[in-house]
Coordinates of C-alpha atoms in Angstrom, one line a residue:
M1 CA -0.2 -0.2 0.0
D2 CA 1.8 3.3 -1.2
R3 CA 0.0 5.4 1.1
T4 CA 1.5 8.1 3.7
A5 CA -0.6 10.0 6.0
L6 CA 0.2 13.3 7.6
V7 CA -1.6 13.5 10.7
V8 CA -1.7 17.0 12.2
G9 CA -2.3 17.2 15.7
V10 CA -1.1 13.7 16.3
T11 CA -1.0 14.0 20.0
G12 CA -4.5 15.0 20.5
I13 CA -7.3 12.9 21.3
A14 CA -8.5 12.9 17.6
G15 CA -5.0 12.8 16.0
Y16 CA -3.8 10.0 18.1
N17 CA -6.9 8.0 17.2
I18 CA -6.4 8.3 13.8
A19 CA -3.0 7.6 13.8
Q20 CA -4.0 4.2 15.7
A21 CA -6.6 3.3 13.0
L22 CA -4.1 4.2 10.2
L23 CA -1.4 2.1 11.7
A24 CA -3.9 -0.8 12.2
D25 CA -4.9 -0.4 8.5
G26 CA -1.1 -0.8 7.3
W27 CA -0.4 2.9 6.3
R28 CA 2.9 4.7 6.7
V29 CA 2.1 7.3 9.4
V30 CA 3.9 10.7 9.9
G31 CA 2.7 12.6 13.0
L32 CA 3.0 16.3 13.3
S33 CA 2.7 18.3 16.3
R34 CA 4.3 21.6 17.5
S35 CA 6.2 19.9 20.5
A36 CA 7.4 16.6 21.5
R37 CA 5.0 15.9 24.2
Y38 CA 5.1 12.1 23.8
T39 CA 5.7 9.9 21.0
I40 CA 3.5 7.0 19.4
P41 CA 5.2 3.6 18.3
G42 CA 4.9 3.3 14.7
V43 CA 4.6 6.8 14.0
E44 CA 7.3 9.2 12.5
H45 CA 7.3 12.4 14.3
V46 CA 7.9 15.7 13.1
Y47 CA 7.4 19.0 14.6
A48 CA 6.4 22.3 13.1
D49 CA 4.2 25.4 14.0
V50 CA 1.1 25.3 11.6
M51 CA 0.8 29.1 11.8
D52 CA 4.2 29.3 9.9
T53 CA 3.9 27.6 6.3
D54 CA 7.8 27.5 6.0
S55 CA 7.9 25.7 9.3
V56 CA 5.4 23.0 7.9
A57 CA 7.2 22.6 4.8
A58 CA 10.6 22.0 6.2
A59 CA 9.1 19.1 8.3
V60 CA 7.3 17.3 5.6
T61 CA 9.5 17.9 2.5
G62 CA 10.3 14.5 1.3
K63 CA 7.9 12.5 3.2
G64 CA 5.9 11.4 0.1
V65 CA 2.7 12.4 1.9
T66 CA -0.4 11.2 0.3
H67 CA -3.0 11.9 2.5
L68 CA -3.7 14.7 5.1
F69 CA -5.8 14.3 8.2
F70 CA -6.0 17.6 10.1
A71 CA -7.0 17.3 13.5
T72 CA -6.0 20.4 15.7
W73 CA -7.2 23.8 16.7
S74 CA -6.4 26.8 18.7
R75 CA -8.9 28.3 21.3
Q76 CA -9.1 32.1 20.8
E77 CA -11.2 34.9 22.5
T78 CA -13.6 35.6 20.0
E79 CA -15.0 33.6 17.0
A80 CA -13.4 36.2 14.7
E81 CA -10.1 35.5 16.2
N82 CA -11.0 31.6 16.0
C83 CA -11.7 32.2 12.2
A84 CA -8.3 34.3 11.5
V85 CA -6.1 31.8 13.4
N86 CA -7.8 28.4 12.6
G87 CA -8.2 29.3 8.9
A88 CA -4.7 30.2 8.7
M89 CA -3.4 27.1 10.5
L90 CA -5.3 25.0 8.0
S91 CA -4.6 27.2 5.1
N92 CA -0.6 27.2 5.9
T93 CA -0.8 23.5 6.1
L94 CA -2.7 22.9 2.8
T95 CA -0.2 25.2 1.0
A96 CA 2.8 23.5 2.8
V97 CA 1.4 20.1 1.9
G98 CA 0.3 20.9 -1.7
D99 CA 3.7 22.4 -2.4
T100 CA 6.1 19.3 -1.1
S101 CA 3.9 16.2 -1.8
T102 CA 1.4 14.9 -4.3
L103 CA -1.6 15.1 -2.1
Q104 CA -4.5 12.7 -3.0
H105 CA -7.1 13.6 -0.3
A106 CA -7.3 15.9 2.9
V107 CA -9.5 15.0 6.0
L108 CA -10.7 17.7 8.2
V109 CA -12.0 17.2 11.6
T110 CA -14.4 19.9 13.1
G111 CA -17.6 19.1 15.1
L112 CA -21.1 19.5 15.9
K113 CA -20.8 23.3 16.7
H114 CA -21.2 23.3 12.9
Y115 CA -25.0 23.0 13.9
L116 CA -24.9 24.4 17.4
G117 CA -23.1 27.6 16.7
P118 CA -19.5 28.9 18.2
F119 CA -19.3 29.2 22.0
E120 CA -20.2 33.1 21.8
S121 CA -23.1 32.5 19.9
Y122 CA -24.0 29.1 21.4
G123 CA -27.7 27.6 20.9
K124 CA -28.9 31.0 19.8
A125 CA -30.2 29.3 16.7
P126 CA -29.5 25.5 16.7
A127 CA -30.4 23.2 13.9
D128 CA -33.2 20.6 14.5
T129 CA -32.3 17.4 16.0
P130 CA -31.2 14.8 14.7
F131 CA -28.5 16.9 13.0
R132 CA -28.3 16.1 9.5
E133 CA -25.0 16.9 6.9
S134 CA -27.7 18.5 4.4
Q135 CA -28.8 21.2 6.9
D136 CA -27.9 24.7 6.2
R137 CA -25.1 26.7 8.1
L138 CA -26.3 28.9 10.7
R139 CA -26.0 32.7 10.3
F140 CA -23.3 33.1 12.9
Q141 CA -19.6 33.6 12.0
N142 CA -18.0 29.9 12.8
F143 CA -14.5 29.0 12.2
Y144 CA -15.7 25.4 11.0
Y145 CA -17.5 27.2 8.1
E146 CA -14.0 29.2 7.5
Q147 CA -12.2 26.0 7.6
E148 CA -14.6 24.3 5.1
D149 CA -14.2 26.9 2.5
I150 CA -10.4 26.9 2.8
L151 CA -10.6 23.1 2.3
F152 CA -12.9 23.3 -0.7
A153 CA -11.0 26.0 -2.6
A154 CA -7.4 24.5 -1.9
A155 CA -8.8 21.0 -3.1
E156 CA -10.3 22.6 -6.3
K157 CA -7.0 24.3 -7.1
G158 CA -4.6 21.3 -6.0
G159 CA -6.7 18.6 -7.7
Y160 CA -7.4 16.4 -4.7
T161 CA -10.3 15.3 -2.7
W162 CA -11.6 15.8 0.7
S163 CA -14.0 14.8 3.5
V164 CA -15.1 16.6 6.6
H165 CA -16.0 14.5 9.9
R166 CA -18.2 16.2 12.6
P167 CA -18.0 14.3 15.6
H168 CA -19.8 15.2 19.1
T169 CA -18.0 15.1 22.5
M170 CA -15.3 12.8 22.1
I171 CA -14.4 10.2 24.7
G172 CA -11.0 8.5 24.2
F173 CA -7.5 8.4 25.4
A174 CA -5.3 11.6 25.4
L175 CA -3.8 13.6 27.8
G176 CA -3.9 17.3 28.2
N177 CA -6.4 17.7 25.6
V178 CA -8.7 20.7 26.2
M179 CA -11.9 19.0 24.9
N180 CA -11.7 15.8 26.8
M181 CA -14.9 14.6 28.9
G182 CA -13.8 11.1 29.5
V183 CA -10.9 11.8 31.3
T184 CA -12.5 15.1 32.9
L185 CA -15.2 13.0 34.6
A186 CA -12.7 10.1 35.4
V187 CA -10.6 12.7 37.4
Y188 CA -13.8 14.1 38.9
G189 CA -14.7 10.6 40.1
A190 CA -11.5 9.9 41.8
I191 CA -11.6 13.1 43.5
C192 CA -15.2 12.6 44.7
R193 CA -14.0 9.1 46.0
A194 CA -11.1 10.3 47.8
T195 CA -13.1 13.1 49.5
D196 CA -16.3 11.4 50.1
E197 CA -18.0 13.8 47.9
P198 CA -21.3 12.9 45.9
F199 CA -20.8 12.2 42.2
V200 CA -23.1 14.8 41.1
F201 CA -24.1 15.6 37.6
P202 CA -23.0 19.0 37.0
G203 CA -25.0 20.2 33.6
S204 CA -28.3 21.4 32.7
T205 CA -31.8 19.6 33.3
E206 CA -32.0 19.4 29.5
Q207 CA -29.0 17.6 29.2
Y208 CA -29.8 15.2 32.3
N209 CA -33.2 14.3 30.9
G210 CA -33.0 14.8 27.0
I211 CA -31.6 12.4 24.3
T212 CA -28.1 12.8 23.5
D213 CA -25.3 10.9 21.9
L214 CA -21.3 11.0 21.8
T215 CA -18.2 9.9 19.6
D216 CA -15.7 7.4 20.6
A217 CA -12.4 8.7 19.3
R218 CA -11.6 5.1 18.3
L219 CA -14.5 4.9 15.8
L220 CA -13.6 8.8 14.6
G221 CA -10.6 7.4 13.7
R222 CA -11.8 4.5 11.8
H223 CA -14.5 6.7 10.2
A224 CA -11.8 9.1 8.9
V225 CA -9.8 6.3 7.3
W226 CA -12.7 5.0 5.6
S227 CA -13.6 8.3 4.4
A228 CA -10.2 9.0 2.9
T229 CA -10.3 5.8 0.9
E230 CA -13.9 5.0 0.1
P231 CA -14.6 6.4 -3.4
S232 CA -18.5 7.4 -2.7
A233 CA -17.2 9.3 0.4
R234 CA -15.2 11.7 -1.9
N235 CA -15.9 15.5 -1.2
Q236 CA -18.5 14.9 1.3
A237 CA -19.2 15.9 5.2
F238 CA -20.2 13.3 7.7
N239 CA -21.6 13.2 11.1
T240 CA -19.4 10.8 13.4
T241 CA -21.2 9.4 16.6
N242 CA -21.4 6.2 18.0
G243 CA -24.4 5.1 16.7
D244 CA -26.5 4.8 19.8
V245 CA -28.4 7.6 22.0
F246 CA -28.9 7.8 25.7
R247 CA -29.9 10.1 28.5
W248 CA -27.5 11.2 30.9
R249 CA -29.7 10.4 33.8
Q250 CA -29.3 6.8 32.8
L251 CA -25.8 6.7 31.7
W252 CA -24.4 8.8 34.5
Q253 CA -25.3 5.9 37.0
R254 CA -23.2 3.6 34.8
V255 CA -20.3 5.9 34.7
A256 CA -20.3 6.3 38.2
A257 CA -20.3 2.6 38.8
G258 CA -17.2 2.4 36.4
L259 CA -15.2 4.7 38.7
G260 CA -16.2 3.0 42.0
V261 CA -18.1 6.4 43.2
Q262 CA -21.4 7.1 44.7
V263 CA -24.0 8.9 42.7
G264 CA -25.1 12.0 44.5
E265 CA -28.8 13.3 43.7
Y266 CA -29.3 15.8 40.9
P267 CA -30.2 19.0 42.1
G268 CA -32.3 20.2 39.2
H269 CA -30.2 22.9 37.9
P270 CA -26.2 23.1 36.8
T271 CA -23.5 23.0 39.3
P272 CA -20.3 23.7 37.2
L273 CA -17.1 21.8 37.7
E274 CA -15.1 24.6 37.3
Q275 CA -16.3 26.5 40.2
R276 CA -17.0 23.3 42.5
L277 CA -13.2 21.8 41.9
A278 CA -11.0 24.8 42.7
H279 CA -9.4 22.3 45.0
A280 CA -8.7 19.8 42.4
D281 CA -4.8 20.1 42.1
E282 CA -4.4 19.9 45.8
V283 CA -6.5 16.5 46.3
W284 CA -4.9 15.2 43.1
A285 CA -1.4 15.6 44.4
R286 CA -2.3 13.5 47.4
L287 CA -3.4 11.0 45.0
V288 CA -0.5 10.7 43.0
E289 CA 1.7 10.2 45.8
Q290 CA -0.6 7.9 47.5
Y291 CA -1.2 5.5 44.3
D292 CA 2.2 6.4 42.6
L293 CA 0.4 7.9 39.6
Q294 CA 1.9 9.6 36.9
P295 CA 2.9 13.0 37.9
Y296 CA 0.2 15.2 36.4
R297 CA -1.8 17.9 38.0
A298 CA -5.6 17.6 37.8
S299 CA -5.7 20.9 35.7
D300 CA -3.2 19.2 33.1
L301 CA -5.6 16.1 32.8
A302 CA -9.3 17.6 33.0
S303 CA -11.0 20.2 30.9
W304 CA -13.6 21.5 33.4
W305 CA -14.7 24.4 31.2
H306 CA -15.3 22.3 28.2
T307 CA -17.4 19.5 30.1
D308 CA -19.3 22.3 31.8
A309 CA -19.9 23.9 28.4
D310 CA -21.2 20.3 27.0
L311 CA -23.1 19.0 29.8
G312 CA -24.6 22.6 30.6
R313 CA -26.4 23.0 27.2
E314 CA -29.7 24.2 27.4
M315 CA -30.9 22.1 23.8
E316 CA -31.1 18.5 22.5
T317 CA -28.1 17.5 20.9
F318 CA -27.7 14.3 18.7
A319 CA -26.7 13.7 15.1
D320 CA -28.0 11.4 12.5
M321 CA -25.6 8.8 11.0
S322 CA -27.9 7.7 7.7
K323 CA -25.5 9.2 5.2
S324 CA -22.4 7.0 6.2
R325 CA -24.8 4.1 6.7
S326 CA -26.1 4.4 3.1
M327 CA -22.3 4.4 1.7
G328 CA -21.3 1.4 3.8
F329 CA -19.8 2.7 6.9
L330 CA -21.7 0.5 9.5
D331 CA -19.3 0.6 12.5
Y332 CA -20.8 1.1 16.0
Q333 CA -19.7 1.8 19.4
D334 CA -21.3 1.3 22.7
S335 CA -21.4 4.6 24.3
E336 CA -21.2 3.2 28.1
H337 CA -18.0 1.1 27.0
S338 CA -16.5 4.3 25.5
F339 CA -16.2 5.5 29.0
L340 CA -15.6 2.0 30.6
D341 CA -12.7 1.2 28.2
L342 CA -11.1 4.7 28.7
F343 CA -11.2 4.5 32.4
A344 CA -9.6 0.9 32.0
T345 CA -6.9 2.5 29.9
L346 CA -6.3 5.3 32.2
R347 CA -5.9 2.9 35.4
E348 CA -3.3 0.8 33.1
H349 CA -1.2 3.8 32.5
R350 CA -1.6 4.9 36.2
I351 CA -3.4 8.0 35.3
I352 CA -6.2 7.6 37.8
P353 CA -6.1 5.4 40.9
P354 CA -7.3 1.9 40.9
L355 CA -10.4 0.8 42.1
D356 CA -9.1 -1.5 44.9

C-alpha cells in the first residue's frame, strides 16, 4: 500500500486515534505536532508550527504525503479570532503539503458546533435534531465554516479530494487535551471518591433528561480512514457519532459505577465543575503520591470548562448517521463502553487511581 498519511495534531484525542486506525490498516504514518509531548510507537514524528507555512514545509518535505488528516485547533477569545487563527493554520498546512507532496485526499475534523454555533453564539439558533449533513449553515460566524471553505478551494485548486468529519463530544485516550470529557469525568470521580463527595451530574436539566449521543475517538479514527479511501465518500461531509443514543440520567449511573463512586442526587440545575473543583490540584497531588500515579496535575488532565459547556447545554443534541450508513460505513460503538474502556486504559497507564 503506497499511502503515507500526515496527521496534524497527532498527540490530541482525534489525531492520536486517527493515527492508531491508520497504523492498524497498514499505513505509513507521519505525525505532526508543535512539540514533543510524547511519542506514539509506529508513528514518525515531525515538529512544526502550523501558523508558519515554511515550518510545516520543512517538516514534511520528502515525506511523500498522499493523505492529510487535520485534527487540531487553537482556542481564541472571539470567533472572529478563531476564524483568523484556525483558518490560517489549515491554509498554511494545505499550502505546505500541496507544495511538497502529491496530495490525493485531505480529511478535516470539525464538530457539531457546525449545527450549534460557536461558543459566543451557542444555541441561539440551533438546527433541529437529529442533525443532518444536509442542513444549512447557521447565520453566525463559525471557524468550522471558514475551514471548510478554505479546504474546498484548496482541493479544487490542487486537484485532490476531501472529506469533513463532525464528531460530537469525543471520549478517548489523550492527555492534556482541552476537549476531553472522558478524562475529565474520570478525574472528577476519583476526587469524589477520595474526598467522600457525591458524584453529582453538573449540567442542565435539558442534558440530564434529554436524548444525546457522543463519539468514541476510536470510531472517529476508523471513520476518517474510511472516508479517505472510500470512493463514494469523496468530497462529502459526515457526522461521526457512536450510533446509539442515551439520556445522561441513565448513563451517569453507569459512569459512576465504572469509577467506583456514589452518585449524588441531581439538584435540578447546573453546578459547574470549574467552580466546584477549585481544590482539584491539591487533592490530586495527594492521590499521585498515595497511588504512585503519573506526575500530572488535575488541571493538566481535566478540561472543566469544556465539560461544563457540553453538559450545560440547554438544548437537545444528537446527530444522524444515515448518510454514512447508506455509503457502507456500518461501524458502531456502545457509549457506555466508551467510558469504561477509557477508565481501564487510564488505570493501566497509572493516570487515575485503581478501584481496589
